[in-house]
Short mmCIF file of C-alpha atoms in Angstrom, two decimals:
data_model
loop_
_atom_site.label_atom_id
_atom_site.label_comp_id
_atom_site.label_asym_id
_atom_site.label_seq_id
_atom_site.Cartn_x
_atom_site.Cartn_y
_atom_site.Cartn_z
CA UNK F 261 -66.11 -42.55 -89.49
CA UNK F 262 -67.10 -46.19 -89.15
CA UNK F 263 -64.81 -48.71 -87.47
CA UNK F 264 -64.52 -50.61 -90.76
CA UNK F 265 -63.34 -47.47 -92.54
CA UNK F 266 -60.77 -46.90 -89.79
CA UNK F 267 -59.40 -50.39 -90.32
CA UNK F 268 -59.27 -49.93 -94.10
CA UNK F 269 -57.55 -46.56 -93.76
CA UNK F 270 -54.84 -47.99 -91.54
CA UNK F 271 -54.39 -51.04 -93.78
CA UNK F 272 -54.01 -48.77 -96.80
CA UNK F 273 -50.74 -47.50 -95.36
CA UNK F 274 -49.13 -50.82 -96.12
CA UNK F 275 -49.69 -50.26 -99.82
CA UNK F 276 -49.21 -46.50 -99.91
CA UNK F 277 -47.87 -45.68 -103.38
CA UNK F 278 -44.12 -45.12 -103.33
CA UNK F 279 -43.08 -41.56 -104.02
CA UNK F 280 -39.77 -40.78 -105.63
CA UNK F 281 -37.12 -40.04 -103.02
CA UNK F 282 -36.45 -36.66 -104.61
CA UNK F 283 -40.10 -35.74 -104.02
CA UNK F 284 -39.87 -36.18 -100.23
CA UNK F 285 -40.00 -32.53 -99.21
CA UNK F 286 -39.03 -32.01 -95.58
CA UNK F 287 -40.06 -28.90 -93.69
CA UNK F 288 -38.40 -27.85 -90.46
CA UNK F 289 -41.03 -26.80 -87.94
CA UNK F 290 -40.24 -25.00 -84.69
CA UNK F 291 -42.94 -24.75 -82.06
CA UNK F 292 -43.65 -21.53 -80.16
CA UNK F 293 -41.81 -23.12 -77.24
CA UNK F 294 -38.73 -23.93 -79.29
CA UNK F 295 -39.22 -27.66 -80.04
CA UNK F 296 -38.03 -28.57 -83.54
CA UNK F 297 -39.54 -31.26 -85.77
CA UNK F 298 -39.11 -32.34 -89.38
CA UNK F 299 -42.35 -32.73 -91.29
CA UNK F 300 -43.41 -34.32 -94.57
CA UNK F 301 -46.98 -33.40 -95.45
CA UNK F 302 -49.00 -36.17 -97.10
CA UNK F 303 -52.70 -35.41 -97.32
CA UNK F 304 -53.84 -38.26 -99.57
CA UNK F 305 -54.81 -40.44 -96.57
CA UNK F 306 -56.31 -39.09 -93.31
CA UNK F 307 -53.51 -40.47 -91.17
CA UNK F 308 -50.47 -39.15 -89.28
CA UNK F 309 -47.29 -40.96 -88.21
CA UNK F 310 -45.06 -39.52 -85.51
CA UNK F 311 -41.71 -40.61 -84.12
CA UNK F 312 -40.00 -39.04 -81.12
CA UNK F 313 -36.47 -40.07 -80.25
CA UNK F 314 -34.42 -39.04 -77.21
CA UNK F 315 -30.67 -39.55 -77.46
CA UNK F 316 -28.95 -41.15 -74.50
CA UNK F 317 -31.07 -44.26 -74.12
CA UNK F 318 -30.24 -47.05 -71.72
CA UNK F 319 -26.65 -45.78 -71.62
CA UNK F 320 -27.99 -43.33 -69.03
CA UNK F 321 -28.89 -46.06 -66.52
CA UNK F 322 -27.38 -45.25 -63.15
CA UNK F 323 -24.74 -47.61 -61.68
CA UNK F 324 -26.38 -50.71 -60.30
CA UNK F 325 -29.68 -49.84 -62.02
CA UNK F 326 -29.12 -51.54 -65.38
CA UNK F 327 -32.48 -52.18 -67.01
CA UNK F 328 -34.26 -49.22 -65.39
CA UNK F 329 -34.70 -47.27 -68.63
CA UNK F 330 -35.88 -50.34 -70.51
CA UNK F 331 -38.43 -51.22 -67.81
CA UNK F 332 -39.57 -47.60 -67.61
CA UNK F 333 -40.22 -47.42 -71.36
CA UNK F 334 -42.22 -50.65 -71.15
CA UNK F 335 -44.50 -49.03 -68.59
CA UNK F 336 -45.38 -45.80 -70.38
CA UNK F 337 -48.60 -47.23 -71.81
CA UNK F 338 -49.44 -49.23 -68.67
CA UNK F 339 -51.45 -46.39 -67.18
CA UNK F 340 -51.10 -42.61 -67.39
CA UNK F 341 -52.60 -39.65 -65.55
CA UNK F 342 -56.07 -40.74 -64.32
CA UNK F 343 -56.20 -43.94 -66.43
CA UNK F 344 -54.98 -47.31 -65.25
CA UNK F 345 -53.55 -49.79 -67.75
CA UNK F 346 -56.94 -51.12 -68.85
CA UNK F 347 -58.51 -47.68 -69.25
CA UNK F 348 -55.49 -46.48 -71.22
CA UNK F 349 -55.66 -49.47 -73.59
CA UNK F 350 -59.41 -49.12 -74.08
CA UNK F 351 -59.12 -45.43 -74.95
CA UNK F 352 -56.29 -46.09 -77.39
CA UNK F 353 -58.31 -48.80 -79.12
CA UNK F 354 -61.39 -46.57 -79.30
CA UNK F 355 -59.29 -43.93 -81.03
CA UNK F 356 -57.77 -46.54 -83.42
CA UNK F 357 -54.37 -45.17 -82.41
CA UNK F 358 -51.14 -47.13 -82.24
CA UNK F 359 -48.30 -46.36 -79.81
CA UNK F 360 -44.94 -48.08 -79.45
CA UNK F 361 -42.29 -47.41 -76.82
CA UNK F 362 -38.77 -48.79 -77.35
CA UNK F 363 -35.43 -48.60 -75.57
CA UNK F 364 -32.01 -48.87 -77.19
CA UNK F 365 -28.50 -48.30 -75.95
CA UNK F 366 -28.14 -44.91 -77.63
CA UNK F 367 -31.75 -43.69 -77.60
CA UNK F 368 -35.31 -44.32 -76.54
CA UNK F 369 -38.08 -43.88 -79.07
CA UNK F 370 -41.82 -43.36 -79.16
CA UNK F 371 -43.78 -44.16 -82.31
CA UNK F 372 -47.40 -43.16 -82.79
CA UNK F 373 -49.89 -43.34 -85.62
CA UNK F 374 -53.44 -42.08 -85.60
CA UNK F 375 -56.30 -40.95 -87.80
CA UNK F 376 -56.65 -37.28 -88.59
CA UNK F 377 -60.16 -37.10 -87.13
CA UNK F 378 -58.80 -38.35 -83.78
CA UNK F 379 -55.62 -36.28 -83.79
CA UNK F 380 -56.40 -34.09 -80.78
CA UNK F 381 -57.57 -36.95 -78.56
CA UNK F 382 -54.78 -39.31 -79.65
CA UNK F 383 -52.07 -36.76 -78.94
CA UNK F 384 -53.64 -35.93 -75.57
CA UNK F 385 -53.50 -39.61 -74.63
CA UNK F 386 -49.92 -39.90 -75.86
CA UNK F 387 -48.99 -36.76 -73.96
CA UNK F 388 -50.19 -38.30 -70.70
CA UNK F 389 -48.14 -41.45 -71.36
CA UNK F 390 -45.01 -39.37 -71.94
CA UNK F 391 -45.48 -36.75 -69.22
CA UNK F 392 -47.54 -38.49 -66.53
CA UNK F 393 -46.91 -42.28 -66.44
CA UNK F 394 -48.41 -43.87 -63.35
CA UNK F 395 -45.98 -46.72 -62.59
CA UNK F 396 -48.75 -48.51 -60.69
CA UNK F 397 -47.27 -51.33 -58.57
CA UNK F 398 -49.39 -54.01 -60.22
CA UNK F 399 -48.28 -52.86 -63.69
CA UNK F 400 -44.65 -52.63 -62.59
CA UNK F 401 -44.68 -56.22 -61.37
CA UNK F 402 -46.41 -57.48 -64.50
CA UNK F 403 -43.92 -55.82 -66.87
CA UNK F 404 -40.99 -56.73 -64.62
CA UNK F 405 -42.05 -60.38 -64.89
CA UNK F 406 -42.13 -60.03 -68.67
CA UNK F 407 -38.59 -58.65 -68.71
CA UNK F 408 -37.37 -61.41 -66.41
CA UNK F 409 -38.98 -63.99 -68.69
CA UNK F 410 -37.14 -62.50 -71.69
CA UNK F 411 -33.86 -62.61 -69.78
CA UNK F 412 -34.44 -66.27 -68.95
CA UNK F 413 -35.17 -67.06 -72.61
CA UNK F 414 -32.10 -65.15 -73.75
CA UNK F 415 -29.91 -67.24 -71.48
CA UNK F 416 -31.00 -70.30 -73.47
CA UNK F 417 -30.59 -68.71 -76.91
CA UNK F 418 -27.09 -69.28 -78.34
CA UNK F 419 -27.32 -66.21 -80.57
CA UNK F 420 -28.16 -64.02 -77.57
CA UNK F 421 -25.41 -65.64 -75.54
CA UNK F 422 -22.94 -64.88 -78.34
CA UNK F 423 -24.05 -61.26 -78.60
CA UNK F 424 -23.86 -60.65 -74.86
CA UNK F 425 -20.49 -62.37 -74.55
CA UNK F 426 -19.04 -60.33 -77.42
CA UNK F 427 -20.36 -57.09 -75.92
CA UNK F 428 -19.00 -57.89 -72.45
CA UNK F 429 -15.56 -58.67 -73.85
CA UNK F 430 -15.58 -55.59 -76.09
CA UNK F 431 -16.73 -52.98 -73.59
CA UNK F 432 -16.04 -54.01 -69.98
CA UNK F 433 -17.24 -51.37 -67.54
CA UNK F 434 -19.21 -49.44 -70.19
CA UNK F 435 -23.00 -49.66 -70.70
CA UNK F 436 -22.40 -51.21 -74.13
CA UNK F 437 -20.87 -54.16 -72.32
CA UNK F 438 -24.02 -55.22 -70.49
CA UNK F 439 -27.56 -56.09 -71.64
CA UNK F 440 -29.72 -52.99 -71.98
CA UNK F 441 -32.62 -54.80 -70.33
CA UNK F 442 -30.47 -55.55 -67.31
CA UNK F 443 -29.74 -58.75 -65.44
CA UNK F 444 -32.14 -60.79 -63.32
CA UNK F 445 -30.53 -59.29 -60.23
CA UNK F 446 -30.67 -55.63 -61.29
CA UNK F 447 -34.19 -55.87 -62.70
CA UNK F 448 -35.53 -57.61 -59.59
CA UNK F 449 -34.09 -54.83 -57.40
CA UNK F 450 -35.61 -51.88 -59.28
CA UNK F 451 -38.29 -49.93 -57.45
CA UNK F 452 -40.76 -47.23 -58.51
CA UNK F 453 -38.38 -44.43 -57.48
CA UNK F 454 -35.77 -45.90 -59.84
CA UNK F 455 -38.29 -45.83 -62.68
CA UNK F 456 -39.21 -42.21 -62.00
CA UNK F 457 -35.53 -41.32 -61.94
CA UNK F 458 -34.98 -43.13 -65.26
CA UNK F 459 -37.94 -41.26 -66.75
CA UNK F 460 -36.52 -37.90 -65.69
CA UNK F 461 -33.08 -38.77 -67.10
CA UNK F 462 -34.09 -40.31 -70.42
CA UNK F 463 -36.88 -37.99 -71.63
CA UNK F 464 -35.53 -34.44 -71.77
CA UNK F 465 -35.98 -31.63 -74.25
CA UNK F 466 -32.28 -31.03 -74.85
CA UNK F 467 -31.91 -34.40 -76.60
CA UNK F 468 -35.26 -34.81 -78.38
CA UNK F 469 -35.74 -35.26 -82.14
CA UNK F 470 -39.14 -35.46 -83.84
CA UNK F 471 -40.26 -36.66 -87.26
CA UNK F 472 -43.84 -36.36 -88.53
CA UNK F 473 -45.34 -37.54 -91.80
CA UNK F 474 -48.94 -37.47 -92.96
CA UNK F 475 -52.12 -35.44 -92.93
CA UNK F 476 -51.02 -32.46 -90.85
CA UNK F 477 -49.74 -28.97 -91.68
CA UNK F 478 -46.77 -27.09 -90.28
CA UNK F 479 -49.15 -24.55 -88.76
CA UNK F 480 -50.99 -27.29 -86.87
CA UNK F 481 -47.88 -29.15 -85.80
CA UNK F 482 -46.03 -26.38 -83.96
CA UNK F 483 -48.53 -25.79 -81.12
CA UNK F 484 -49.16 -29.54 -80.83
CA UNK F 485 -45.47 -30.15 -80.12
CA UNK F 486 -45.60 -27.86 -77.10
CA UNK F 487 -48.72 -29.57 -75.78
CA UNK F 488 -47.18 -32.99 -76.31
CA UNK F 489 -43.66 -32.45 -74.98
CA UNK F 490 -43.42 -29.00 -73.44
CA UNK F 491 -43.62 -30.15 -69.80
CA UNK F 492 -40.63 -32.49 -70.00
CA UNK F 493 -37.43 -31.52 -68.17
CA UNK F 494 -35.32 -29.05 -70.13
CA UNK F 495 -31.99 -30.84 -69.64
CA UNK F 496 -30.65 -34.21 -68.67
CA UNK F 497 -27.37 -35.85 -67.62
CA UNK F 498 -24.18 -35.70 -69.67
CA UNK F 499 -23.71 -38.47 -72.24
CA UNK F 500 -21.54 -41.46 -71.49
CA UNK F 501 -17.95 -41.33 -72.76
CA UNK F 502 -16.78 -42.77 -76.04
CA UNK F 503 -15.09 -46.14 -75.78
CA UNK F 504 -12.78 -48.28 -77.90
CA UNK F 505 -13.21 -52.03 -78.16
CA UNK F 506 -11.03 -53.93 -75.69
CA UNK F 507 -11.01 -57.11 -77.77
CA UNK F 508 -7.93 -58.40 -79.51
CA UNK F 509 -7.80 -61.07 -82.15
CA UNK F 510 -8.63 -64.62 -81.18
CA UNK F 511 -11.40 -67.01 -80.26
CA UNK F 512 -13.68 -67.29 -77.23
CA UNK F 513 -15.59 -70.56 -77.01
CA UNK F 514 -18.70 -70.69 -74.83
CA UNK F 515 -19.64 -74.30 -74.18
CA UNK F 516 -23.29 -74.77 -75.09
CA UNK F 517 -25.09 -78.07 -75.75
CA UNK F 518 -26.27 -77.59 -79.33
CA UNK F 519 -25.50 -79.38 -82.63
CA UNK F 520 -24.67 -76.07 -84.30
CA UNK F 521 -22.24 -73.41 -83.22
CA UNK F 522 -23.34 -69.78 -83.42
CA UNK F 523 -20.40 -67.58 -84.36
CA UNK F 524 -20.25 -63.80 -83.85
CA UNK F 525 -17.13 -62.07 -85.11
CA UNK F 526 -15.73 -58.60 -85.58
CA UNK F 527 -13.38 -55.86 -84.42
CA UNK F 528 -13.14 -52.07 -84.19
CA UNK F 529 -15.28 -50.30 -86.80
CA UNK F 530 -15.87 -46.86 -88.26
CA UNK F 531 -18.04 -43.99 -87.08
CA UNK F 532 -20.83 -42.63 -89.25
CA UNK F 533 -19.28 -39.16 -89.36
CA UNK F 534 -15.93 -40.51 -90.59
CA UNK F 535 -15.10 -39.25 -94.12
CA UNK F 536 -14.54 -42.86 -95.18
CA UNK F 537 -17.90 -44.12 -93.92
CA UNK F 538 -19.60 -44.42 -97.32
CA UNK F 539 -16.59 -46.22 -98.77
CA UNK F 540 -16.81 -48.61 -95.80
CA UNK F 541 -20.55 -48.96 -96.40
CA UNK F 542 -19.97 -50.08 -99.99
CA UNK F 543 -17.06 -52.29 -98.94
CA UNK F 544 -19.17 -54.03 -96.32
CA UNK F 545 -21.88 -54.81 -98.86
CA UNK F 546 -19.31 -56.51 -101.08
CA UNK F 547 -17.77 -58.39 -98.17
CA UNK F 548 -20.88 -59.59 -96.34
CA UNK F 549 -23.92 -57.53 -97.24
CA UNK F 550 -27.44 -58.73 -97.90
CA UNK F 551 -28.31 -61.29 -100.54
CA UNK F 552 -26.18 -63.97 -102.17
CA UNK F 553 -23.72 -61.72 -103.99
CA UNK F 554 -21.32 -61.04 -101.11
CA UNK F 555 -17.92 -62.67 -100.95
CA UNK F 556 -18.59 -64.37 -97.63
CA UNK F 557 -21.85 -65.90 -98.87
CA UNK F 558 -20.08 -67.11 -101.99
CA UNK F 559 -17.12 -68.64 -100.17
CA UNK F 560 -18.72 -69.95 -96.98
CA UNK F 561 -22.16 -71.03 -98.18
CA UNK F 562 -22.26 -71.42 -101.95
CA UNK F 563 -18.86 -73.04 -102.57
CA UNK F 564 -18.46 -75.00 -99.34
CA UNK F 565 -21.91 -75.33 -97.81
CA UNK F 566 -20.65 -74.55 -94.31
CA UNK F 567 -23.60 -72.38 -93.32
CA UNK F 568 -27.09 -71.43 -94.41
CA UNK F 569 -26.31 -67.75 -94.23
CA UNK F 570 -23.58 -65.31 -93.24
CA UNK F 571 -23.48 -61.53 -93.16
CA UNK F 572 -21.61 -58.52 -91.85
CA UNK F 573 -22.69 -55.02 -90.88
CA UNK F 574 -21.30 -51.72 -89.66
CA UNK F 575 -22.35 -51.08 -86.06
CA UNK F 576 -21.82 -47.31 -85.98
CA UNK F 577 -22.94 -46.64 -82.42
CA UNK F 578 -22.85 -43.18 -80.86
CA UNK F 579 -19.90 -43.95 -78.58
CA UNK F 580 -18.11 -46.95 -80.07
CA UNK F 581 -18.15 -48.48 -83.56
CA UNK F 582 -17.53 -52.04 -84.67
CA UNK F 583 -17.78 -54.09 -87.85
CA UNK F 584 -19.56 -57.33 -86.97
CA UNK F 585 -20.69 -60.52 -88.63
CA UNK F 586 -22.49 -63.72 -87.73
CA UNK F 587 -23.13 -67.23 -88.99
CA UNK F 588 -24.09 -70.67 -87.71
CA UNK F 589 -22.36 -73.88 -88.67
CA UNK F 590 -22.26 -77.47 -87.51
CA UNK F 591 -19.87 -78.11 -84.65
CA UNK F 592 -17.77 -80.26 -86.95
CA UNK F 593 -17.34 -77.52 -89.57
CA UNK F 594 -17.31 -74.28 -87.58
CA UNK F 595 -13.50 -74.14 -87.37
CA UNK F 596 -13.22 -74.33 -91.15
CA UNK F 597 -15.72 -71.54 -91.58
CA UNK F 598 -13.76 -69.34 -89.15
CA UNK F 599 -10.61 -69.74 -91.23
CA UNK F 600 -12.41 -68.85 -94.44
CA UNK F 601 -13.79 -65.68 -92.88
CA UNK F 602 -10.27 -64.65 -91.85
CA UNK F 603 -8.98 -65.43 -95.33
CA UNK F 604 -11.66 -63.33 -97.04
CA UNK F 605 -11.07 -60.51 -94.55
CA UNK F 606 -7.42 -60.50 -95.58
CA UNK F 607 -8.05 -60.89 -99.31
CA UNK F 608 -10.32 -57.85 -99.51
CA UNK F 609 -7.89 -55.74 -97.46
CA UNK F 610 -5.01 -56.66 -99.78
CA UNK F 611 -6.66 -56.96 -103.20
CA UNK F 612 -9.56 -54.55 -102.98
CA UNK F 613 -12.62 -55.10 -105.20
CA UNK F 614 -13.23 -55.61 -108.89
CA UNK F 615 -15.00 -53.05 -111.10
CA UNK F 616 -17.94 -55.45 -111.50
CA UNK F 617 -18.28 -55.93 -107.73
CA UNK F 618 -18.19 -52.19 -107.17
CA UNK F 619 -20.78 -51.44 -109.83
CA UNK F 620 -23.12 -54.19 -108.61
CA UNK F 621 -22.86 -52.97 -105.01
CA UNK F 622 -23.60 -49.36 -105.89
CA UNK F 623 -26.50 -50.37 -108.12
CA UNK F 624 -28.05 -52.41 -105.31
CA UNK F 625 -27.49 -49.82 -102.57
CA UNK F 626 -28.85 -46.91 -104.58
CA UNK F 627 -31.76 -48.92 -105.98
CA UNK F 628 -32.83 -50.26 -102.59
CA UNK F 629 -32.81 -46.85 -100.91
CA UNK F 630 -36.16 -45.57 -102.28
CA UNK F 631 -37.87 -48.73 -101.00
CA UNK F 632 -37.41 -47.47 -97.46
CA UNK F 633 -39.91 -44.67 -98.09
CA UNK F 634 -42.94 -46.96 -98.32
CA UNK F 635 -45.19 -45.33 -95.75
CA UNK F 636 -45.62 -42.45 -93.36
CA UNK F 637 -44.21 -44.35 -90.39
CA UNK F 638 -41.00 -45.23 -92.23
CA UNK F 639 -40.59 -41.65 -93.43
CA UNK F 640 -41.02 -40.29 -89.89
CA UNK F 641 -38.44 -42.78 -88.61
CA UNK F 642 -35.94 -41.93 -91.34
CA UNK F 643 -36.24 -38.22 -90.58
CA UNK F 644 -35.58 -38.81 -86.89
CA UNK F 645 -32.59 -40.98 -87.74
CA UNK F 646 -31.21 -38.21 -89.92
CA UNK F 647 -31.53 -35.72 -87.08
CA UNK F 648 -29.85 -37.95 -84.51
CA UNK F 649 -26.92 -38.43 -86.90
CA UNK F 650 -26.63 -34.69 -87.51
CA UNK F 651 -27.41 -35.00 -91.22
CA UNK F 652 -28.60 -32.04 -93.27
CA UNK F 653 -32.25 -31.75 -94.18
CA UNK F 654 -31.45 -32.39 -97.88
CA UNK F 655 -29.63 -35.66 -97.16
CA UNK F 656 -32.31 -37.84 -98.77
CA UNK F 657 -31.80 -36.13 -102.13
CA UNK F 658 -28.00 -36.45 -101.93
CA UNK F 659 -27.51 -39.81 -100.23
CA UNK F 660 -27.31 -41.87 -103.43
CA UNK F 661 -24.82 -39.39 -104.86
CA UNK F 662 -22.54 -40.17 -101.93
CA UNK F 663 -22.75 -43.88 -102.69
CA UNK F 664 -22.18 -43.35 -106.41
CA UNK F 665 -19.10 -41.22 -105.68
CA UNK F 666 -17.27 -44.16 -104.02
CA UNK F 667 -14.41 -45.41 -106.20
CA UNK F 668 -12.46 -48.66 -106.19
CA UNK F 669 -9.54 -46.71 -104.75
CA UNK F 670 -11.76 -45.50 -101.90
CA UNK F 671 -12.81 -49.06 -101.09
CA UNK F 672 -9.20 -50.25 -101.25
CA UNK F 673 -8.09 -47.49 -98.88
CA UNK F 674 -10.79 -48.11 -96.31
CA UNK F 675 -10.45 -51.90 -96.53
CA UNK F 676 -6.72 -51.63 -95.92
CA UNK F 677 -7.40 -49.30 -93.01
CA UNK F 678 -10.33 -51.17 -91.45
CA UNK F 679 -10.08 -54.89 -92.17
CA UNK F 680 -7.50 -56.63 -89.97
CA UNK F 681 -7.71 -60.44 -89.86
CA UNK F 682 -5.28 -60.53 -86.93
CA UNK F 683 -7.64 -58.31 -84.90
CA UNK F 684 -10.75 -60.37 -85.67
CA UNK F 685 -12.30 -61.95 -82.62
CA UNK F 686 -14.72 -64.86 -82.87
CA UNK F 687 -17.16 -65.73 -80.09
CA UNK F 688 -18.33 -69.29 -80.71
CA UNK F 689 -21.29 -70.59 -78.74
CA UNK F 690 -21.63 -74.35 -79.10
CA UNK F 691 -19.28 -77.31 -78.97
CA UNK F 692 -17.05 -76.66 -81.99
CA UNK F 693 -14.49 -79.29 -82.95
CA UNK F 694 -10.95 -78.01 -83.32
CA UNK F 695 -11.59 -74.60 -81.76
CA UNK F 696 -10.43 -73.49 -78.33
CA UNK F 697 -10.41 -70.15 -76.59
CA UNK F 698 -7.23 -68.16 -77.10
CA UNK F 699 -5.30 -65.86 -79.42
CA UNK F 700 -4.57 -66.81 -83.01
#
């Protein structure tokens, strides 16, 4: 296959015709060695997308080693087995393969995409990155410097400062309360033994989930899973404990020389496996979801012009859930915007939603769902997400039914249960007029 054809084949994925959600047929594949994957076969393009996700993530960093898992994941393609970083990159480019290694609080993930004709070689290269990373000193120092540069930039970004302040106040002493990429002090102190330890803790077979979509059969996939992952450790450390937010209602002002204040707000949320989650999901869309139709956008931006944009979301983490929102406003008007947010929080909890709001929210949420299935990579990612949440294999076909089943009474119940304006905490990074740190 010519290099030009390879480029065109990969580019075609961006415009892969959308299949109806109901037509996404997931097969469960178990390898001879016992590794399970979910597979959607799609043979119209000679291309395969793969996502591997290991639960645990940077939460598994050892005490005093914050940032080790993040740095380790950044080094997996910086040399593996008998290839140094340059040789690894050159081989990947020759194969027209794409690899991505990411770290999150609750999981680490590996995404790969490759052409069918290069499947064997691409997976062999990926296998070496996963099983036999080199952690060469020169690569470690280069990636460490990149992480330190990001930390330095984050310290000057008011949105990042707000996020890190809110997390530290919410979860003191828990991994959620500190940056997953560490601090300048912890990152500078990490050595190669720490990275090898992080690798052994984070990538284990007892917490792996795999999604595959594209030009591959179930019969082919099973043996490949054992070759790719079979040499990883069988088990890893216990998960971190669940944690409740330690924040009470009030305001924390972080003095920052900027003409606009960045405001992050929220309180305790709702777990994904809670029976009321889908009612909360619909409620959140009405309160502060995407687009211009939410109540907060209407009241804070459209009617009063206090911000360019405002939104809320459900942060349903594995070990601690919150409902969060964010906006930016001029220092002179930030205090007014905070009061409007509290007022709308209270109004929805007391009054519930109108039939028109409910119908519009459900129409949007069910109509937008099929748009997520716009390529093999997205499908692989969605399947892995389903597995990590413990969802059944037929969830895709039933998800919109769960949204449609939400009633106004459901939204009223969950809003009354969840939304508490007295518990709202606002972290304000800037120099807001009329706002000081303290309880309401």
